[in-house]
Amino acid sequence: MAALAMLFAVAVFTIPAVAEEYVSSPQIPSVLTESSDTYQAKFASAVSAGIEADNPVIRNYARLRVDILNAGADYSLAQACDMYDYVNSRWQIISEPRGPLHVASATETIRSGMRGSGDDYSVFLSSLIGSLGGDMRIILSIGSDYAYHVFPEVCIGSSEDEAMENLNYITARYGCEKAWYTKETTGGVSTYWLNLDWIIDGMHTAEYYRYGNNLFEVNTYHPGRPYITTGTVTIIYPDGKWKDTTLKHGYYQKVKGVGKLYE
């Protein structure tokens, strides 16, 4: 039995790493699924187990870190931004010696003092924002230059008007020229998601990003920063379901005082 366990461990964790949270590109399935023997299924299961949006400890932790000006009975994007600001200003990247399929739970991340990989960051931020009422998902992004990158997104609306209102808030709050988003249309209904990627702090050059041609735009601190070159991605939901797709990117910008979505 011990020999079988050791064989399984070698099979799972000998995927060649490129950087801390990067591993070689696995095969991506073509349907939304809950269970499978693929790498994505195992990773989605680990992500789902780590998200603790319903844990009272996480909920209270998040509430205590909402700015008093943004407090209220209803969830708002302002509260999500408070969580983004708090986590990004304190996060420290630490390698994961237990292998790419180990994802820290939200409470484990608190105990570690917000130290971990990009996987851990995504799960932690999703837990905090989810505990306040935000709808979250996590993107496993497959690229040609790097094997994978993980980052969270928060839902900012199911209509263009709602998305524009929230994206306008981002540009006003952070003083940025553009705010990037993804748009997903299923059954004729579109949903808009805001990029909450962590601050990579010079890990990549500007050429790694699909949009923007200078490091200032890439590294500017705010939600809705330019997306990486994603190609085909796996979307992971908090309940452990996942699917592969290609993300349709766009950005919000004001031109002569008029805000507009550009796709």
PDB file of C-alpha atoms in Angstrom, residues 117-262:
ATOM      1  CA  SER A 117       1.641  30.945  -3.953  1.00  0.00           C
ATOM      2  CA  GLY A 118      -0.668  32.510  -6.522  1.00  0.00           C
ATOM      3  CA  ASP A 119      -3.043  29.584  -5.956  1.00  0.00           C
ATOM      4  CA  ASP A 120      -3.238  30.409  -2.254  1.00  0.00           C
ATOM      5  CA  TYR A 121      -3.773  34.102  -2.997  1.00  0.00           C
ATOM      6  CA  SER A 122      -6.656  33.327  -5.351  1.00  0.00           C
ATOM      7  CA  VAL A 123      -8.364  31.043  -2.841  1.00  0.00           C
ATOM      8  CA  PHE A 124      -7.870  33.504   0.019  1.00  0.00           C
ATOM      9  CA  LEU A 125      -9.207  36.533  -1.850  1.00  0.00           C
ATOM     10  CA  SER A 126     -12.128  34.496  -3.204  1.00  0.00           C
ATOM     11  CA  SER A 127     -12.961  33.422   0.340  1.00  0.00           C
ATOM     12  CA  LEU A 128     -12.903  36.972   1.706  1.00  0.00           C
ATOM     13  CA  ILE A 129     -14.968  38.523  -1.090  1.00  0.00           C
ATOM     14  CA  GLY A 130     -17.289  35.519  -1.234  1.00  0.00           C
ATOM     15  CA  SER A 131     -17.947  35.802   2.505  1.00  0.00           C
ATOM     16  CA  LEU A 132     -19.162  39.374   1.948  1.00  0.00           C
ATOM     17  CA  GLY A 133     -21.532  38.315  -0.848  1.00  0.00           C
ATOM     18  CA  GLY A 134     -19.454  38.635  -4.021  1.00  0.00           C
ATOM     19  CA  ASP A 135     -19.585  35.994  -6.756  1.00  0.00           C
ATOM     20  CA  MET A 136     -16.087  34.680  -7.438  1.00  0.00           C
ATOM     21  CA  ARG A 137     -14.354  32.313  -9.819  1.00  0.00           C
ATOM     22  CA  ILE A 138     -10.734  31.307 -10.308  1.00  0.00           C
ATOM     23  CA  ILE A 139      -8.963  31.127 -13.655  1.00  0.00           C
ATOM     24  CA  LEU A 140      -6.299  28.546 -14.469  1.00  0.00           C
ATOM     25  CA  SER A 141      -4.607  30.223 -17.415  1.00  0.00           C
ATOM     26  CA  ILE A 142      -2.592  28.196 -19.893  1.00  0.00           C
ATOM     27  CA  GLY A 143       0.006  30.106 -21.893  1.00  0.00           C
ATOM     28  CA  SER A 144       2.800  29.419 -24.345  1.00  0.00           C
ATOM     29  CA  ASP A 145       5.540  31.216 -22.425  1.00  0.00           C
ATOM     30  CA  TYR A 146       4.614  29.895 -18.990  1.00  0.00           C
ATOM     31  CA  ALA A 147       2.727  26.735 -18.244  1.00  0.00           C
ATOM     32  CA  TYR A 148       0.070  28.141 -15.972  1.00  0.00           C
ATOM     33  CA  HIS A 149      -0.992  31.118 -13.939  1.00  0.00           C
ATOM     34  CA  VAL A 150      -3.864  31.257 -11.437  1.00  0.00           C
ATOM     35  CA  PHE A 151      -5.876  34.358 -10.595  1.00  0.00           C
ATOM     36  CA  PRO A 152      -9.385  35.249  -9.331  1.00  0.00           C
ATOM     37  CA  GLU A 153     -12.202  37.247 -10.900  1.00  0.00           C
ATOM     38  CA  VAL A 154     -15.245  38.850  -9.289  1.00  0.00           C
ATOM     39  CA  CYS A 155     -18.584  39.241 -11.034  1.00  0.00           C
ATOM     40  CA  ILE A 156     -19.424  42.880 -11.812  1.00  0.00           C
ATOM     41  CA  GLY A 157     -22.795  42.491 -13.463  1.00  0.00           C
ATOM     42  CA  SER A 158     -25.115  40.706 -15.855  1.00  0.00           C
ATOM     43  CA  SER A 159     -25.784  43.771 -18.005  1.00  0.00           C
ATOM     44  CA  GLU A 160     -23.605  46.268 -19.835  1.00  0.00           C
ATOM     45  CA  ASP A 161     -24.949  49.152 -17.745  1.00  0.00           C
ATOM     46  CA  GLU A 162     -24.167  47.411 -14.472  1.00  0.00           C
ATOM     47  CA  ALA A 163     -20.683  46.494 -15.675  1.00  0.00           C
ATOM     48  CA  MET A 164     -19.988  50.047 -16.830  1.00  0.00           C
ATOM     49  CA  GLU A 165     -21.096  51.457 -13.488  1.00  0.00           C
ATOM     50  CA  ASN A 166     -18.732  49.156 -11.618  1.00  0.00           C
ATOM     51  CA  LEU A 167     -15.837  49.700 -14.024  1.00  0.00           C
ATOM     52  CA  ASN A 168     -16.321  53.449 -13.754  1.00  0.00           C
ATOM     53  CA  TYR A 169     -16.009  53.047  -9.988  1.00  0.00           C
ATOM     54  CA  ILE A 170     -12.668  51.276 -10.481  1.00  0.00           C
ATOM     55  CA  THR A 171     -11.209  54.006 -12.687  1.00  0.00           C
ATOM     56  CA  ALA A 172     -12.425  56.704 -10.284  1.00  0.00           C
ATOM     57  CA  ARG A 173     -11.190  54.955  -7.129  1.00  0.00           C
ATOM     58  CA  TYR A 174      -7.734  54.085  -8.466  1.00  0.00           C
ATOM     59  CA  GLY A 175      -7.204  56.886 -10.964  1.00  0.00           C
ATOM     60  CA  CYS A 176      -6.437  54.439 -13.766  1.00  0.00           C
ATOM     61  CA  GLU A 177      -7.131  55.091 -17.429  1.00  0.00           C
ATOM     62  CA  LYS A 178      -8.546  51.633 -18.198  1.00  0.00           C
ATOM     63  CA  ALA A 179     -10.147  48.759 -16.297  1.00  0.00           C
ATOM     64  CA  TRP A 180     -10.054  45.347 -17.953  1.00  0.00           C
ATOM     65  CA  TYR A 181     -12.741  42.692 -17.721  1.00  0.00           C
ATOM     66  CA  THR A 182     -13.932  39.471 -19.295  1.00  0.00           C
ATOM     67  CA  LYS A 183     -17.349  38.890 -20.805  1.00  0.00           C
ATOM     68  CA  GLU A 184     -18.949  35.467 -20.920  1.00  0.00           C
ATOM     69  CA  THR A 185     -22.169  34.823 -22.822  1.00  0.00           C
ATOM     70  CA  THR A 186     -24.163  31.659 -22.166  1.00  0.00           C
ATOM     71  CA  GLY A 187     -27.646  31.089 -23.566  1.00  0.00           C
ATOM     72  CA  GLY A 188     -27.840  34.689 -24.718  1.00  0.00           C
ATOM     73  CA  VAL A 189     -27.077  36.055 -21.221  1.00  0.00           C
ATOM     74  CA  SER A 190     -23.815  37.928 -20.709  1.00  0.00           C
ATOM     75  CA  THR A 191     -21.909  38.086 -17.440  1.00  0.00           C
ATOM     76  CA  TYR A 192     -19.035  40.472 -16.768  1.00  0.00           C
ATOM     77  CA  TRP A 193     -16.039  39.653 -14.551  1.00  0.00           C
ATOM     78  CA  LEU A 194     -13.300  41.894 -13.174  1.00  0.00           C
ATOM     79  CA  ASN A 195      -9.657  40.787 -13.151  1.00  0.00           C
ATOM     80  CA  LEU A 196      -8.287  40.599  -9.574  1.00  0.00           C
ATOM     81  CA  ASP A 197      -4.883  39.224 -10.527  1.00  0.00           C
ATOM     82  CA  TRP A 198      -2.212  39.647  -7.881  1.00  0.00           C
ATOM     83  CA  ILE A 199       0.644  42.088  -8.254  1.00  0.00           C
ATOM     84  CA  ILE A 200       3.443  40.092  -9.846  1.00  0.00           C
ATOM     85  CA  ASP A 201       5.996  42.850  -9.161  1.00  0.00           C
ATOM     86  CA  GLY A 202       8.258  42.531 -12.153  1.00  0.00           C
ATOM     87  CA  MET A 203       8.137  38.738 -12.544  1.00  0.00           C
ATOM     88  CA  HIS A 204       7.211  39.125 -16.208  1.00  0.00           C
ATOM     89  CA  THR A 205       7.997  41.581 -18.965  1.00  0.00           C
ATOM     90  CA  ALA A 206       5.332  43.618 -20.710  1.00  0.00           C
ATOM     91  CA  GLU A 207       5.448  41.209 -23.647  1.00  0.00           C
ATOM     92  CA  TYR A 208       3.894  38.542 -21.400  1.00  0.00           C
ATOM     93  CA  TYR A 209       0.637  40.486 -21.435  1.00  0.00           C
ATOM     94  CA  ARG A 210      -1.901  40.512 -24.224  1.00  0.00           C
ATOM     95  CA  TYR A 211      -2.703  44.183 -23.784  1.00  0.00           C
ATOM     96  CA  GLY A 212      -0.467  47.113 -22.991  1.00  0.00           C
ATOM     97  CA  ASN A 213       3.055  47.647 -24.225  1.00  0.00           C
ATOM     98  CA  ASN A 214       4.799  49.089 -21.201  1.00  0.00           C
ATOM     99  CA  LEU A 215       5.611  47.903 -17.706  1.00  0.00           C
ATOM    100  CA  PHE A 216       3.923  50.919 -16.115  1.00  0.00           C
ATOM    101  CA  GLU A 217       0.518  49.822 -17.390  1.00  0.00           C
ATOM    102  CA  VAL A 218       1.204  46.197 -16.483  1.00  0.00           C
ATOM    103  CA  ASN A 219       2.361  46.910 -12.924  1.00  0.00           C
ATOM    104  CA  THR A 220      -0.053  49.731 -12.053  1.00  0.00           C
ATOM    105  CA  TYR A 221      -1.805  48.802  -8.859  1.00  0.00           C
ATOM    106  CA  HIS A 222      -5.553  48.349  -9.277  1.00  0.00           C
ATOM    107  CA  PRO A 223      -8.196  45.696  -9.941  1.00  0.00           C
ATOM    108  CA  GLY A 224      -8.798  45.295 -13.656  1.00  0.00           C
ATOM    109  CA  ARG A 225      -5.168  45.340 -14.735  1.00  0.00           C
ATOM    110  CA  PRO A 226      -4.303  43.976 -18.209  1.00  0.00           C
ATOM    111  CA  TYR A 227      -4.828  40.250 -18.627  1.00  0.00           C
ATOM    112  CA  ILE A 228      -2.028  37.860 -19.379  1.00  0.00           C
ATOM    113  CA  THR A 229      -1.989  36.037 -22.714  1.00  0.00           C
ATOM    114  CA  THR A 230      -4.462  33.404 -21.693  1.00  0.00           C
ATOM    115  CA  GLY A 231      -5.445  31.316 -24.708  1.00  0.00           C
ATOM    116  CA  THR A 232      -7.544  28.417 -23.457  1.00  0.00           C
ATOM    117  CA  VAL A 233      -8.284  28.551 -19.748  1.00  0.00           C
ATOM    118  CA  THR A 234     -10.015  26.452 -17.126  1.00  0.00           C
ATOM    119  CA  ILE A 235     -12.608  28.291 -15.051  1.00  0.00           C
ATOM    120  CA  ILE A 236     -13.009  26.923 -11.538  1.00  0.00           C
ATOM    121  CA  TYR A 237     -16.067  27.739  -9.450  1.00  0.00           C
ATOM    122  CA  PRO A 238     -16.211  27.671  -5.633  1.00  0.00           C
ATOM    123  CA  ASP A 239     -18.343  24.517  -5.656  1.00  0.00           C
ATOM    124  CA  GLY A 240     -15.596  22.610  -7.493  1.00  0.00           C
ATOM    125  CA  LYS A 241     -17.223  22.603 -10.931  1.00  0.00           C
ATOM    126  CA  TRP A 242     -15.006  23.645 -13.807  1.00  0.00           C
ATOM    127  CA  LYS A 243     -14.898  24.029 -17.571  1.00  0.00           C
ATOM    128  CA  ASP A 244     -12.523  25.053 -20.324  1.00  0.00           C
ATOM    129  CA  THR A 245     -13.107  28.083 -22.512  1.00  0.00           C
ATOM    130  CA  THR A 246     -11.434  31.095 -24.059  1.00  0.00           C
ATOM    131  CA  LEU A 247     -11.970  34.412 -22.327  1.00  0.00           C
ATOM    132  CA  LYS A 248     -13.299  37.387 -24.254  1.00  0.00           C
ATOM    133  CA  HIS A 249     -11.427  40.415 -22.952  1.00  0.00           C
ATOM    134  CA  GLY A 250     -12.418  44.044 -23.039  1.00  0.00           C
ATOM    135  CA  TYR A 251     -11.743  47.256 -21.200  1.00  0.00           C
ATOM    136  CA  TYR A 252     -13.609  50.306 -19.938  1.00  0.00           C
ATOM    137  CA  GLN A 253     -12.293  53.778 -20.682  1.00  0.00           C
ATOM    138  CA  LYS A 254     -13.571  57.324 -20.649  1.00  0.00           C
ATOM    139  CA  VAL A 255     -12.969  59.350 -23.789  1.00  0.00           C
ATOM    140  CA  LYS A 256     -13.825  63.048 -23.506  1.00  0.00           C
ATOM    141  CA  GLY A 257     -15.728  62.287 -20.322  1.00  0.00           C
ATOM    142  CA  VAL A 258     -17.867  59.508 -21.824  1.00  0.00           C
ATOM    143  CA  GLY A 259     -17.348  55.978 -20.536  1.00  0.00           C
ATOM    144  CA  LYS A 260     -17.504  53.075 -22.970  1.00  0.00           C
ATOM    145  CA  LEU A 261     -16.737  49.354 -23.135  1.00  0.00           C
ATOM    146  CA  TYR A 262     -14.212  48.344 -25.788  1.00  0.00           C
TER     147      TYR A 262
END
